[in-house]
């Protein structure tokens, strides 16, 4: 903010304030090139960055690379969409234009168009800058606008911490040291995972992950059977858990419960994937793709006021591919990139700005 007068919103990732702060090191007329996740140019979290590019410097070129060509691993998932922004430290004029290219290489782009500066609105997505007329005014949505999409959680030392519920009871463990896990995707055929009165999935087999927030002195009184079971852990299990950042190796950091799960589509499914509604407190393990409401880039007021997950599931099942016979491989990236117009319509966003 000190360097540009622009205050990033609370939705911005830490990288954006760092970029804005670099402005004070630029000499007049200096040329800069930023390689950025394309999401910064398209999503709400990048509004401050777009404001800087549109109002304080002059863009010379924006090039968006093909999906996956510069894939770089992040903390949770790979970032597969990147754009290069080249600009000079000078004030742009309303009559200025710049090159916007997509695909291929920087000096051999698949498509290049001239974009007038009058098209740059920091408050809207820049996803369609290369389109003209009515097509340019349409706002596109993908699933990662509304959901954080991840692979299922794998417990450290999985064979030690995850077990059948019956075995946990046989060991004498207290129920407050158990948390339900979902059945493996191959064992789920229904489109809804229902819960019993305790929040456990009704589907068999019933599995739990065991963990504890208590220190070993408290465990002697609260659950001596759990403390005894900890003695059976080998060094690999303990090391793997500690490497995950668990201060006490048996105090696991569990992920949140995903309300929507994804399975591969069957041959007769019209949608590209099968979307399963999770009504239980069960955690999705390996084999699942999980969908969590995205508070950063969706509409927070809609999320916080509650969602009709039955309606959302119906909207997801209405997603279609140009060629329904070609089912894509199930990956988080494939789900994230799906056209989410049906979800935007469900939330009433199709007539709003990005």
PDB file of N, CA, C and O in Angstrom, residues 144-187:
ATOM      1  N   UNK A 144     -13.278 -24.165  -9.853  1.00  0.00           N
ATOM      2  CA  UNK A 144     -12.435 -23.632  -8.777  1.00  0.00           C
ATOM      3  C   UNK A 144     -12.817 -22.217  -8.396  1.00  0.00           C
ATOM      4  O   UNK A 144     -12.230 -21.644  -7.468  1.00  0.00           O
ATOM      5  N   UNK A 145     -13.796 -21.587  -9.081  1.00  0.00           N
ATOM      6  CA  UNK A 145     -14.358 -20.330  -8.600  1.00  0.00           C
ATOM      7  C   UNK A 145     -15.194 -20.552  -7.346  1.00  0.00           C
ATOM      8  O   UNK A 145     -15.365 -19.638  -6.536  1.00  0.00           O
ATOM      9  N   UNK A 146     -15.727 -21.747  -7.193  1.00  0.00           N
ATOM     10  CA  UNK A 146     -16.685 -22.016  -6.127  1.00  0.00           C
ATOM     11  C   UNK A 146     -16.221 -23.050  -5.112  1.00  0.00           C
ATOM     12  O   UNK A 146     -16.766 -23.123  -4.018  1.00  0.00           O
ATOM     13  N   UNK A 147     -15.219 -23.849  -5.492  1.00  0.00           N
ATOM     14  CA  UNK A 147     -14.800 -24.936  -4.603  1.00  0.00           C
ATOM     15  C   UNK A 147     -13.280 -25.047  -4.556  1.00  0.00           C
ATOM     16  O   UNK A 147     -12.591 -24.786  -5.548  1.00  0.00           O
ATOM     17  N   UNK A 148     -12.773 -25.440  -3.385  1.00  0.00           N
ATOM     18  CA  UNK A 148     -11.390 -25.905  -3.270  1.00  0.00           C
ATOM     19  C   UNK A 148     -11.432 -27.412  -3.534  1.00  0.00           C
ATOM     20  O   UNK A 148     -12.126 -28.147  -2.837  1.00  0.00           O
ATOM     21  N   UNK A 149     -10.690 -27.831  -4.510  1.00  0.00           N
ATOM     22  CA  UNK A 149     -10.775 -29.213  -4.977  1.00  0.00           C
ATOM     23  C   UNK A 149      -9.455 -29.913  -4.694  1.00  0.00           C
ATOM     24  O   UNK A 149      -8.397 -29.464  -5.152  1.00  0.00           O
ATOM     25  N   UNK A 150      -9.502 -30.975  -3.930  1.00  0.00           N
ATOM     26  CA  UNK A 150      -8.296 -31.645  -3.456  1.00  0.00           C
ATOM     27  C   UNK A 150      -8.457 -33.160  -3.562  1.00  0.00           C
ATOM     28  O   UNK A 150      -9.562 -33.684  -3.657  1.00  0.00           O
ATOM     29  N   UNK A 151      -7.343 -33.841  -3.494  1.00  0.00           N
ATOM     30  CA  UNK A 151      -7.391 -35.298  -3.345  1.00  0.00           C
ATOM     31  C   UNK A 151      -7.750 -35.644  -1.908  1.00  0.00           C
ATOM     32  O   UNK A 151      -7.561 -34.850  -0.992  1.00  0.00           O
ATOM     33  N   UNK A 152      -8.265 -36.859  -1.725  1.00  0.00           N
ATOM     34  CA  UNK A 152      -8.601 -37.298  -0.381  1.00  0.00           C
ATOM     35  C   UNK A 152      -7.383 -37.337   0.526  1.00  0.00           C
ATOM     36  O   UNK A 152      -6.237 -37.448   0.078  1.00  0.00           O
ATOM     37  N   UNK A 153      -7.650 -37.248   1.814  1.00  0.00           N
ATOM     38  CA  UNK A 153      -6.581 -37.156   2.816  1.00  0.00           C
ATOM     39  C   UNK A 153      -5.982 -38.529   3.088  1.00  0.00           C
ATOM     40  O   UNK A 153      -6.693 -39.523   3.259  1.00  0.00           O
ATOM     41  N   UNK A 154      -4.677 -38.574   3.119  1.00  0.00           N
ATOM     42  CA  UNK A 154      -3.964 -39.796   3.499  1.00  0.00           C
ATOM     43  C   UNK A 154      -3.310 -39.579   4.846  1.00  0.00           C
ATOM     44  O   UNK A 154      -2.498 -38.677   5.021  1.00  0.00           O
ATOM     45  N   UNK A 155      -3.689 -40.388   5.809  1.00  0.00           N
ATOM     46  CA  UNK A 155      -3.134 -40.261   7.155  1.00  0.00           C
ATOM     47  C   UNK A 155      -1.675 -40.710   7.163  1.00  0.00           C
ATOM     48  O   UNK A 155      -1.307 -41.660   6.460  1.00  0.00           O
ATOM     49  N   UNK A 156      -0.826 -40.050   7.947  1.00  0.00           N
ATOM     50  CA  UNK A 156       0.540 -40.555   8.103  1.00  0.00           C
ATOM     51  C   UNK A 156       0.475 -41.900   8.833  1.00  0.00           C
ATOM     52  O   UNK A 156      -0.315 -42.076   9.752  1.00  0.00           O
ATOM     53  N   UNK A 157       1.317 -42.833   8.401  1.00  0.00           N
ATOM     54  CA  UNK A 157       1.248 -44.154   9.032  1.00  0.00           C
ATOM     55  C   UNK A 157      -0.162 -44.708   8.975  1.00  0.00           C
ATOM     56  O   UNK A 157      -0.738 -45.113   9.990  1.00  0.00           O
ATOM     57  N   UNK A 158      -0.726 -44.728   7.773  1.00  0.00           N
ATOM     58  CA  UNK A 158      -2.149 -45.014   7.605  1.00  0.00           C
ATOM     59  C   UNK A 158      -2.554 -46.344   8.225  1.00  0.00           C
ATOM     60  O   UNK A 158      -3.624 -46.454   8.840  1.00  0.00           O
ATOM     61  N   UNK A 159      -1.736 -47.361   8.095  1.00  0.00           N
ATOM     62  CA  UNK A 159      -2.092 -48.675   8.648  1.00  0.00           C
ATOM     63  C   UNK A 159      -2.168 -48.658  10.172  1.00  0.00           C
ATOM     64  O   UNK A 159      -2.812 -49.526  10.771  1.00  0.00           O
ATOM     65  N   UNK A 160      -1.519 -47.676  10.777  1.00  0.00           N
ATOM     66  CA  UNK A 160      -1.549 -47.575  12.231  1.00  0.00           C
ATOM     67  C   UNK A 160      -2.748 -46.757  12.713  1.00  0.00           C
ATOM     68  O   UNK A 160      -3.446 -47.142  13.662  1.00  0.00           O
ATOM     69  N   UNK A 161      -3.017 -45.632  12.071  1.00  0.00           N
ATOM     70  CA  UNK A 161      -4.029 -44.699  12.559  1.00  0.00           C
ATOM     71  C   UNK A 161      -5.432 -44.982  12.024  1.00  0.00           C
ATOM     72  O   UNK A 161      -6.415 -44.557  12.635  1.00  0.00           O
ATOM     73  N   UNK A 162      -5.544 -45.635  10.878  1.00  0.00           N
ATOM     74  CA  UNK A 162      -6.857 -45.905  10.297  1.00  0.00           C
ATOM     75  C   UNK A 162      -7.165 -47.389  10.444  1.00  0.00           C
ATOM     76  O   UNK A 162      -6.347 -48.247  10.085  1.00  0.00           O
ATOM     77  N   UNK A 163      -8.349 -47.693  10.971  1.00  0.00           N
ATOM     78  CA  UNK A 163      -8.715 -49.094  11.225  1.00  0.00           C
ATOM     79  C   UNK A 163     -10.224 -49.250  11.172  1.00  0.00           C
ATOM     80  O   UNK A 163     -10.976 -48.265  11.195  1.00  0.00           O
ATOM     81  N   UNK A 164     -10.669 -50.502  11.115  1.00  0.00           N
ATOM     82  CA  UNK A 164     -12.108 -50.785  11.208  1.00  0.00           C
ATOM     83  C   UNK A 164     -12.616 -50.323  12.569  1.00  0.00           C
ATOM     84  O   UNK A 164     -11.914 -50.445  13.595  1.00  0.00           O
ATOM     85  N   UNK A 165     -13.842 -49.848  12.594  1.00  0.00           N
ATOM     86  CA  UNK A 165     -14.425 -49.382  13.850  1.00  0.00           C
ATOM     87  C   UNK A 165     -14.480 -50.516  14.881  1.00  0.00           C
ATOM     88  O   UNK A 165     -14.213 -50.309  16.075  1.00  0.00           O
ATOM     89  N   UNK A 166     -14.801 -51.711  14.418  1.00  0.00           N
ATOM     90  CA  UNK A 166     -14.892 -52.844  15.353  1.00  0.00           C
ATOM     91  C   UNK A 166     -13.562 -53.115  16.032  1.00  0.00           C
ATOM     92  O   UNK A 166     -13.520 -53.468  17.220  1.00  0.00           O
ATOM     93  N   UNK A 167     -12.466 -52.939  15.290  1.00  0.00           N
ATOM     94  CA  UNK A 167     -11.161 -53.171  15.903  1.00  0.00           C
ATOM     95  C   UNK A 167     -10.873 -52.116  16.961  1.00  0.00           C
ATOM     96  O   UNK A 167     -10.298 -52.417  18.025  1.00  0.00           O
ATOM     97  N   UNK A 168     -11.253 -50.870  16.695  1.00  0.00           N
ATOM     98  CA  UNK A 168     -11.027 -49.808  17.672  1.00  0.00           C
ATOM     99  C   UNK A 168     -11.769 -50.095  18.976  1.00  0.00           C
ATOM    100  O   UNK A 168     -11.232 -49.913  20.076  1.00  0.00           O
ATOM    101  N   UNK A 169     -13.017 -50.574  18.841  1.00  0.00           N
ATOM    102  CA  UNK A 169     -13.763 -50.930  20.048  1.00  0.00           C
ATOM    103  C   UNK A 169     -13.119 -52.122  20.751  1.00  0.00           C
ATOM    104  O   UNK A 169     -13.043 -52.166  21.994  1.00  0.00           O
ATOM    105  N   UNK A 170     -12.636 -53.104  19.978  1.00  0.00           N
ATOM    106  CA  UNK A 170     -12.011 -54.284  20.576  1.00  0.00           C
ATOM    107  C   UNK A 170     -10.741 -53.913  21.343  1.00  0.00           C
ATOM    108  O   UNK A 170     -10.393 -54.568  22.335  1.00  0.00           O
ATOM    109  N   UNK A 171     -10.033 -52.878  20.886  1.00  0.00           N
ATOM    110  CA  UNK A 171      -8.827 -52.426  21.588  1.00  0.00           C
ATOM    111  C   UNK A 171      -9.161 -51.670  22.866  1.00  0.00           C
ATOM    112  O   UNK A 171      -8.266 -51.377  23.667  1.00  0.00           O
ATOM    113  N   UNK A 172     -10.446 -51.342  23.050  1.00  0.00           N
ATOM    114  CA  UNK A 172     -10.862 -50.620  24.251  1.00  0.00           C
ATOM    115  C   UNK A 172     -10.691 -49.117  24.151  1.00  0.00           C
ATOM    116  O   UNK A 172     -10.711 -48.425  25.178  1.00  0.00           O
ATOM    117  N   UNK A 173     -10.525 -48.585  22.932  1.00  0.00           N
ATOM    118  CA  UNK A 173     -10.319 -47.145  22.766  1.00  0.00           C
ATOM    119  C   UNK A 173     -11.603 -46.388  23.062  1.00  0.00           C
ATOM    120  O   UNK A 173     -12.710 -46.856  22.768  1.00  0.00           O
ATOM    121  N   UNK A 174     -11.456 -45.209  23.634  1.00  0.00           N
ATOM    122  CA  UNK A 174     -12.607 -44.367  23.932  1.00  0.00           C
ATOM    123  C   UNK A 174     -13.116 -43.705  22.642  1.00  0.00           C
ATOM    124  O   UNK A 174     -12.337 -43.368  21.753  1.00  0.00           O
ATOM    125  N   UNK A 175     -14.447 -43.496  22.520  1.00  0.00           N
ATOM    126  CA  UNK A 175     -15.008 -42.946  21.274  1.00  0.00           C
ATOM    127  C   UNK A 175     -14.526 -41.535  20.949  1.00  0.00           C
ATOM    128  O   UNK A 175     -14.511 -41.161  19.774  1.00  0.00           O
ATOM    129  N   UNK A 176     -14.115 -40.760  21.965  1.00  0.00           N
ATOM    130  CA  UNK A 176     -13.634 -39.402  21.676  1.00  0.00           C
ATOM    131  C   UNK A 176     -12.259 -39.407  21.010  1.00  0.00           C
ATOM    132  O   UNK A 176     -11.769 -38.351  20.605  1.00  0.00           O
ATOM    133  N   UNK A 177     -11.651 -40.573  20.895  1.00  0.00           N
ATOM    134  CA  UNK A 177     -10.389 -40.691  20.161  1.00  0.00           C
ATOM    135  C   UNK A 177     -10.601 -41.287  18.767  1.00  0.00           C
ATOM    136  O   UNK A 177      -9.635 -41.626  18.089  1.00  0.00           O
ATOM    137  N   UNK A 178     -11.860 -41.400  18.354  1.00  0.00           N
ATOM    138  CA  UNK A 178     -12.166 -41.929  17.026  1.00  0.00           C
ATOM    139  C   UNK A 178     -12.893 -40.864  16.204  1.00  0.00           C
ATOM    140  O   UNK A 178     -13.726 -40.126  16.731  1.00  0.00           O
ATOM    141  N   UNK A 179     -12.557 -40.803  14.921  1.00  0.00           N
ATOM    142  CA  UNK A 179     -13.300 -39.949  13.988  1.00  0.00           C
ATOM    143  C   UNK A 179     -13.606 -40.781  12.751  1.00  0.00           C
ATOM    144  O   UNK A 179     -12.743 -41.517  12.262  1.00  0.00           O
ATOM    145  N   UNK A 180     -14.837 -40.696  12.247  1.00  0.00           N
ATOM    146  CA  UNK A 180     -15.196 -41.569  11.119  1.00  0.00           C
ATOM    147  C   UNK A 180     -14.456 -41.218   9.831  1.00  0.00           C
ATOM    148  O   UNK A 180     -14.212 -40.055   9.528  1.00  0.00           O
ATOM    149  N   UNK A 181     -14.114 -42.248   9.093  1.00  0.00           N
ATOM    150  CA  UNK A 181     -13.596 -42.129   7.741  1.00  0.00           C
ATOM    151  C   UNK A 181     -14.677 -42.612   6.776  1.00  0.00           C
ATOM    152  O   UNK A 181     -15.508 -43.448   7.122  1.00  0.00           O
ATOM    153  N   UNK A 182     -14.656 -42.092   5.572  1.00  0.00           N
ATOM    154  CA  UNK A 182     -15.598 -42.570   4.565  1.00  0.00           C
ATOM    155  C   UNK A 182     -15.143 -43.909   4.006  1.00  0.00           C
ATOM    156  O   UNK A 182     -13.948 -44.204   3.977  1.00  0.00           O
ATOM    157  N   UNK A 183     -16.074 -44.716   3.519  1.00  0.00           N
ATOM    158  CA  UNK A 183     -15.669 -45.930   2.800  1.00  0.00           C
ATOM    159  C   UNK A 183     -14.865 -45.550   1.562  1.00  0.00           C
ATOM    160  O   UNK A 183     -14.930 -44.423   1.072  1.00  0.00           O
ATOM    161  N   UNK A 184     -14.113 -46.501   1.054  1.00  0.00           N
ATOM    162  CA  UNK A 184     -13.370 -46.268  -0.181  1.00  0.00           C
ATOM    163  C   UNK A 184     -14.361 -46.037  -1.322  1.00  0.00           C
ATOM    164  O   UNK A 184     -15.475 -46.587  -1.316  1.00  0.00           O
ATOM    165  N   UNK A 185     -14.008 -45.220  -2.316  1.00  0.00           N
ATOM    166  CA  UNK A 185     -14.936 -44.947  -3.425  1.00  0.00           C
ATOM    167  C   UNK A 185     -15.519 -46.195  -4.073  1.00  0.00           C
ATOM    168  O   UNK A 185     -16.689 -46.198  -4.475  1.00  0.00           O
ATOM    169  N   UNK A 186     -14.729 -47.256  -4.180  1.00  0.00           N
ATOM    170  CA  UNK A 186     -15.227 -48.477  -4.841  1.00  0.00           C
ATOM    171  C   UNK A 186     -16.360 -49.125  -4.057  1.00  0.00           C
ATOM    172  O   UNK A 186     -17.121 -49.943  -4.609  1.00  0.00           O
ATOM    173  N   UNK A 187     -16.475 -48.786  -2.755  1.00  0.00           N
ATOM    174  CA  UNK A 187     -17.523 -49.365  -1.924  1.00  0.00           C
ATOM    175  C   UNK A 187     -18.774 -48.495  -1.865  1.00  0.00           C
ATOM    176  O   UNK A 187     -19.731 -48.835  -1.159  1.00  0.00           O
TER     177      UNK A 187
END
